[in-house]
Amino acid sequence: MIRKMSLFGMLAAVLAVLSSGAVAQGQAAFARKSLQDMTSFAFYSKSGVFRVYKLGKVIEEKKDNQLQNGKLKFLILGPGQARIIGNNGAGKVTLHRTRSSVSFVETTLAGDQHIFTVHDEWDEKAGGFRAIYIRTVTSRILNEVMRTTYKGHAK
């Protein structure tokens, strides 16, 4: 049986189909968070490597994955300002934003820098953004640089 539909009826049917697709797409859009809207991050390391350099050459290397549990946190306080909360207490860090990343730079009293960068690359399986954390410590007495590089996700 063929049924005639008014122009209004056809418009209503088309809008119903389009809106159901928009709702499905909207749900997918809500599942992916916007990096620029985030105000805090917890770091979950998947892998870490500790290296000691002397005169530019690696003299020691071992795996290090102590940051798996999300206890290292970074809070955005305002333009250029943030805070780190970790196993050694809390402190101020400098915030740097680009369109594709957010970086937190901690400068220690000794002048060493630790850098945490969150990239605008959402990993659905991990439920977080791709992130890297680099701790660098310089021993002027031994003329060595100790660097630990952690790769994982920020949630």
PDB file of C-alpha atoms in Angstrom:
ATOM      1  CA  MET A   1       0.000   0.000   0.000  1.00  0.00           C
ATOM      2  CA  ILE A   2       1.432   3.362  -1.013  1.00  0.00           C
ATOM      3  CA  ARG A   3       0.675   6.205   1.317  1.00  0.00           C
ATOM      4  CA  LYS A   4       0.883   9.855   0.384  1.00  0.00           C
ATOM      5  CA  MET A   5       2.779  12.073   2.791  1.00  0.00           C
ATOM      6  CA  SER A   6       2.381  15.792   3.087  1.00  0.00           C
ATOM      7  CA  LEU A   7       5.360  18.105   2.776  1.00  0.00           C
ATOM      8  CA  PHE A   8       5.183  18.689   6.527  1.00  0.00           C
ATOM      9  CA  GLY A   9       5.126  14.907   7.133  1.00  0.00           C
ATOM     10  CA  MET A  10       8.207  14.382   4.947  1.00  0.00           C
ATOM     11  CA  LEU A  11      10.033  17.210   6.705  1.00  0.00           C
ATOM     12  CA  ALA A  12       9.179  15.719  10.095  1.00  0.00           C
ATOM     13  CA  ALA A  13      10.431  12.277   8.981  1.00  0.00           C
ATOM     14  CA  VAL A  14      13.723  13.702   7.644  1.00  0.00           C
ATOM     15  CA  LEU A  15      14.306  15.694  10.828  1.00  0.00           C
ATOM     16  CA  ALA A  16      13.660  12.593  12.942  1.00  0.00           C
ATOM     17  CA  VAL A  17      16.277  10.603  10.997  1.00  0.00           C
ATOM     18  CA  LEU A  18      18.806  13.450  11.089  1.00  0.00           C
ATOM     19  CA  SER A  19      18.322  14.123  14.784  1.00  0.00           C
ATOM     20  CA  SER A  20      18.840  10.461  15.709  1.00  0.00           C
ATOM     21  CA  GLY A  21      22.174  10.536  13.823  1.00  0.00           C
ATOM     22  CA  ALA A  22      23.113  13.810  15.521  1.00  0.00           C
ATOM     23  CA  VAL A  23      22.376  12.314  18.921  1.00  0.00           C
ATOM     24  CA  ALA A  24      24.645   9.331  18.149  1.00  0.00           C
ATOM     25  CA  GLN A  25      27.421  11.659  16.969  1.00  0.00           C
ATOM     26  CA  GLY A  26      26.904  13.927  19.964  1.00  0.00           C
ATOM     27  CA  GLN A  27      27.399  11.010  22.326  1.00  0.00           C
ATOM     28  CA  ALA A  28      30.700  10.202  20.614  1.00  0.00           C
ATOM     29  CA  ALA A  29      31.733  13.848  20.888  1.00  0.00           C
ATOM     30  CA  PHE A  30      30.978  13.898  24.618  1.00  0.00           C
ATOM     31  CA  ALA A  31      33.073  10.736  25.161  1.00  0.00           C
ATOM     32  CA  ARG A  32      36.205  12.528  23.917  1.00  0.00           C
ATOM     33  CA  LYS A  33      37.278  15.274  26.269  1.00  0.00           C
ATOM     34  CA  SER A  34      38.768  18.524  25.044  1.00  0.00           C
ATOM     35  CA  LEU A  35      42.367  19.046  26.160  1.00  0.00           C
ATOM     36  CA  GLN A  36      41.851  22.794  26.366  1.00  0.00           C
ATOM     37  CA  ASP A  37      38.910  22.392  28.779  1.00  0.00           C
ATOM     38  CA  MET A  38      40.851  20.275  31.277  1.00  0.00           C
ATOM     39  CA  THR A  39      41.903  21.918  34.553  1.00  0.00           C
ATOM     40  CA  SER A  40      43.689  18.982  36.181  1.00  0.00           C
ATOM     41  CA  PHE A  41      45.548  15.833  35.178  1.00  0.00           C
ATOM     42  CA  ALA A  42      46.639  12.664  36.926  1.00  0.00           C
ATOM     43  CA  PHE A  43      49.507  10.787  35.254  1.00  0.00           C
ATOM     44  CA  TYR A  44      49.385   7.027  34.637  1.00  0.00           C
ATOM     45  CA  SER A  45      52.722   5.751  33.318  1.00  0.00           C
ATOM     46  CA  LYS A  46      52.832   2.743  30.996  1.00  0.00           C
ATOM     47  CA  SER A  47      56.610   2.619  30.693  1.00  0.00           C
ATOM     48  CA  GLY A  48      59.621   4.396  32.082  1.00  0.00           C
ATOM     49  CA  VAL A  49      63.370   4.378  31.482  1.00  0.00           C
ATOM     50  CA  PHE A  50      66.033   5.773  33.819  1.00  0.00           C
ATOM     51  CA  ARG A  51      69.338   6.695  32.175  1.00  0.00           C
ATOM     52  CA  VAL A  52      72.570   8.151  33.493  1.00  0.00           C
ATOM     53  CA  TYR A  53      74.680  10.134  31.034  1.00  0.00           C
ATOM     54  CA  LYS A  54      78.322  11.076  31.438  1.00  0.00           C
ATOM     55  CA  LEU A  55      79.929  13.270  28.794  1.00  0.00           C
ATOM     56  CA  GLY A  56      76.908  12.643  26.559  1.00  0.00           C
ATOM     57  CA  LYS A  57      77.107   8.827  26.688  1.00  0.00           C
ATOM     58  CA  VAL A  58      74.713   6.484  28.480  1.00  0.00           C
ATOM     59  CA  ILE A  59      76.591   4.766  31.304  1.00  0.00           C
ATOM     60  CA  GLU A  60      73.577   3.209  33.034  1.00  0.00           C
ATOM     61  CA  GLU A  61      70.055   2.306  31.937  1.00  0.00           C
ATOM     62  CA  LYS A  62      67.175   0.513  33.647  1.00  0.00           C
ATOM     63  CA  LYS A  63      63.393   0.317  33.508  1.00  0.00           C
ATOM     64  CA  ASP A  64      61.464   2.482  35.966  1.00  0.00           C
ATOM     65  CA  ASN A  65      57.714   2.455  36.233  1.00  0.00           C
ATOM     66  CA  GLN A  66      56.879   3.884  39.623  1.00  0.00           C
ATOM     67  CA  LEU A  67      54.273   6.362  38.308  1.00  0.00           C
ATOM     68  CA  GLN A  68      51.537   3.914  37.265  1.00  0.00           C
ATOM     69  CA  ASN A  69      48.992   4.812  39.919  1.00  0.00           C
ATOM     70  CA  GLY A  70      47.926   8.378  39.060  1.00  0.00           C
ATOM     71  CA  LYS A  71      49.308   9.877  42.276  1.00  0.00           C
ATOM     72  CA  LEU A  72      51.298  12.473  40.318  1.00  0.00           C
ATOM     73  CA  LYS A  73      48.827  15.301  39.695  1.00  0.00           C
ATOM     74  CA  PHE A  74      48.952  18.658  37.927  1.00  0.00           C
ATOM     75  CA  LEU A  75      46.410  21.425  38.553  1.00  0.00           C
ATOM     76  CA  ILE A  76      45.952  24.471  36.316  1.00  0.00           C
ATOM     77  CA  LEU A  77      45.544  27.614  38.465  1.00  0.00           C
ATOM     78  CA  GLY A  78      45.427  30.295  35.775  1.00  0.00           C
ATOM     79  CA  PRO A  79      47.321  31.624  32.754  1.00  0.00           C
ATOM     80  CA  GLY A  80      50.916  30.367  33.015  1.00  0.00           C
ATOM     81  CA  GLN A  81      50.360  29.039  36.540  1.00  0.00           C
ATOM     82  CA  ALA A  82      49.907  25.499  37.801  1.00  0.00           C
ATOM     83  CA  ARG A  83      50.669  23.214  40.722  1.00  0.00           C
ATOM     84  CA  ILE A  84      52.222  19.768  40.968  1.00  0.00           C
ATOM     85  CA  ILE A  85      51.185  17.349  43.699  1.00  0.00           C
ATOM     86  CA  GLY A  86      53.276  14.213  44.080  1.00  0.00           C
ATOM     87  CA  ASN A  87      55.228  11.943  46.353  1.00  0.00           C
ATOM     88  CA  ASN A  88      57.595  14.778  47.389  1.00  0.00           C
ATOM     89  CA  GLY A  89      54.864  17.255  48.287  1.00  0.00           C
ATOM     90  CA  ALA A  90      53.392  20.080  46.243  1.00  0.00           C
ATOM     91  CA  GLY A  91      54.846  23.081  44.449  1.00  0.00           C
ATOM     92  CA  LYS A  92      54.306  25.711  41.804  1.00  0.00           C
ATOM     93  CA  VAL A  93      55.082  24.963  38.167  1.00  0.00           C
ATOM     94  CA  THR A  94      54.953  27.008  34.988  1.00  0.00           C
ATOM     95  CA  LEU A  95      52.162  26.267  32.520  1.00  0.00           C
ATOM     96  CA  HIS A  96      52.663  26.418  28.744  1.00  0.00           C
ATOM     97  CA  ARG A  97      49.752  25.875  26.321  1.00  0.00           C
ATOM     98  CA  THR A  98      49.646  25.332  22.583  1.00  0.00           C
ATOM     99  CA  ARG A  99      46.745  24.207  20.415  1.00  0.00           C
ATOM    100  CA  SER A 100      47.966  20.618  20.559  1.00  0.00           C
ATOM    101  CA  SER A 101      49.502  20.289  24.030  1.00  0.00           C
ATOM    102  CA  VAL A 102      49.705  21.476  27.605  1.00  0.00           C
ATOM    103  CA  SER A 103      53.089  21.423  29.381  1.00  0.00           C
ATOM    104  CA  PHE A 104      53.977  21.861  33.034  1.00  0.00           C
ATOM    105  CA  VAL A 105      57.586  22.804  33.840  1.00  0.00           C
ATOM    106  CA  GLU A 106      58.930  22.366  37.355  1.00  0.00           C
ATOM    107  CA  THR A 107      62.256  24.015  38.118  1.00  0.00           C
ATOM    108  CA  THR A 108      63.895  22.674  41.278  1.00  0.00           C
ATOM    109  CA  LEU A 109      66.005  24.672  43.715  1.00  0.00           C
ATOM    110  CA  ALA A 110      69.098  23.141  42.091  1.00  0.00           C
ATOM    111  CA  GLY A 111      67.948  24.416  38.671  1.00  0.00           C
ATOM    112  CA  ASP A 112      66.914  21.026  37.266  1.00  0.00           C
ATOM    113  CA  GLN A 113      63.748  20.854  35.202  1.00  0.00           C
ATOM    114  CA  HIS A 114      61.005  18.251  35.145  1.00  0.00           C
ATOM    115  CA  ILE A 115      58.579  18.544  32.238  1.00  0.00           C
ATOM    116  CA  PHE A 116      55.129  16.971  31.951  1.00  0.00           C
ATOM    117  CA  THR A 117      53.469  17.303  28.533  1.00  0.00           C
ATOM    118  CA  VAL A 118      49.941  16.226  27.665  1.00  0.00           C
ATOM    119  CA  HIS A 119      49.235  15.906  23.940  1.00  0.00           C
ATOM    120  CA  ASP A 120      45.822  16.430  22.361  1.00  0.00           C
ATOM    121  CA  GLU A 121      45.691  12.766  21.358  1.00  0.00           C
ATOM    122  CA  TRP A 122      42.833  10.947  23.056  1.00  0.00           C
ATOM    123  CA  ASP A 123      43.266   7.200  23.599  1.00  0.00           C
ATOM    124  CA  GLU A 124      39.786   5.719  23.961  1.00  0.00           C
ATOM    125  CA  LYS A 125      41.094   2.413  25.311  1.00  0.00           C
ATOM    126  CA  ALA A 126      43.190   4.082  28.028  1.00  0.00           C
ATOM    127  CA  GLY A 127      40.529   6.732  28.694  1.00  0.00           C
ATOM    128  CA  GLY A 128      43.080   9.538  28.630  1.00  0.00           C
ATOM    129  CA  PHE A 129      45.357  11.806  26.636  1.00  0.00           C
ATOM    130  CA  ARG A 130      48.827  10.667  25.532  1.00  0.00           C
ATOM    131  CA  ALA A 131      51.383  12.120  27.943  1.00  0.00           C
ATOM    132  CA  ILE A 132      55.111  12.117  28.672  1.00  0.00           C
ATOM    133  CA  TYR A 133      56.947  13.092  31.842  1.00  0.00           C
ATOM    134  CA  ILE A 134      60.698  13.782  31.846  1.00  0.00           C
ATOM    135  CA  ARG A 135      62.666  14.244  35.062  1.00  0.00           C
ATOM    136  CA  THR A 136      66.188  15.562  34.679  1.00  0.00           C
ATOM    137  CA  VAL A 137      68.705  15.827  37.516  1.00  0.00           C
ATOM    138  CA  THR A 138      72.253  17.091  37.021  1.00  0.00           C
ATOM    139  CA  SER A 139      75.113  16.090  39.296  1.00  0.00           C
ATOM    140  CA  ARG A 140      77.766  18.754  38.891  1.00  0.00           C
ATOM    141  CA  ILE A 141      80.119  16.902  41.250  1.00  0.00           C
ATOM    142  CA  LEU A 142      80.032  13.655  39.220  1.00  0.00           C
ATOM    143  CA  ASN A 143      79.541  15.462  35.901  1.00  0.00           C
ATOM    144  CA  GLU A 144      76.501  13.269  35.199  1.00  0.00           C
ATOM    145  CA  VAL A 145      72.946  13.827  34.022  1.00  0.00           C
ATOM    146  CA  MET A 146      70.224  11.495  35.300  1.00  0.00           C
ATOM    147  CA  ARG A 147      67.051  11.438  33.239  1.00  0.00           C
ATOM    148  CA  THR A 148      63.896   9.389  33.639  1.00  0.00           C
ATOM    149  CA  THR A 149      61.398   9.396  30.794  1.00  0.00           C
ATOM    150  CA  TYR A 150      57.890   8.102  31.437  1.00  0.00           C
ATOM    151  CA  LYS A 151      55.278   7.534  28.735  1.00  0.00           C
ATOM    152  CA  GLY A 152      51.614   6.993  29.480  1.00  0.00           C
ATOM    153  CA  HIS A 153      48.297   8.775  29.777  1.00  0.00           C
ATOM    154  CA  ALA A 154      46.849  11.759  31.579  1.00  0.00           C
ATOM    155  CA  LYS A 155      43.306  11.565  32.866  1.00  0.00           C
TER     156      LYS A 155
END
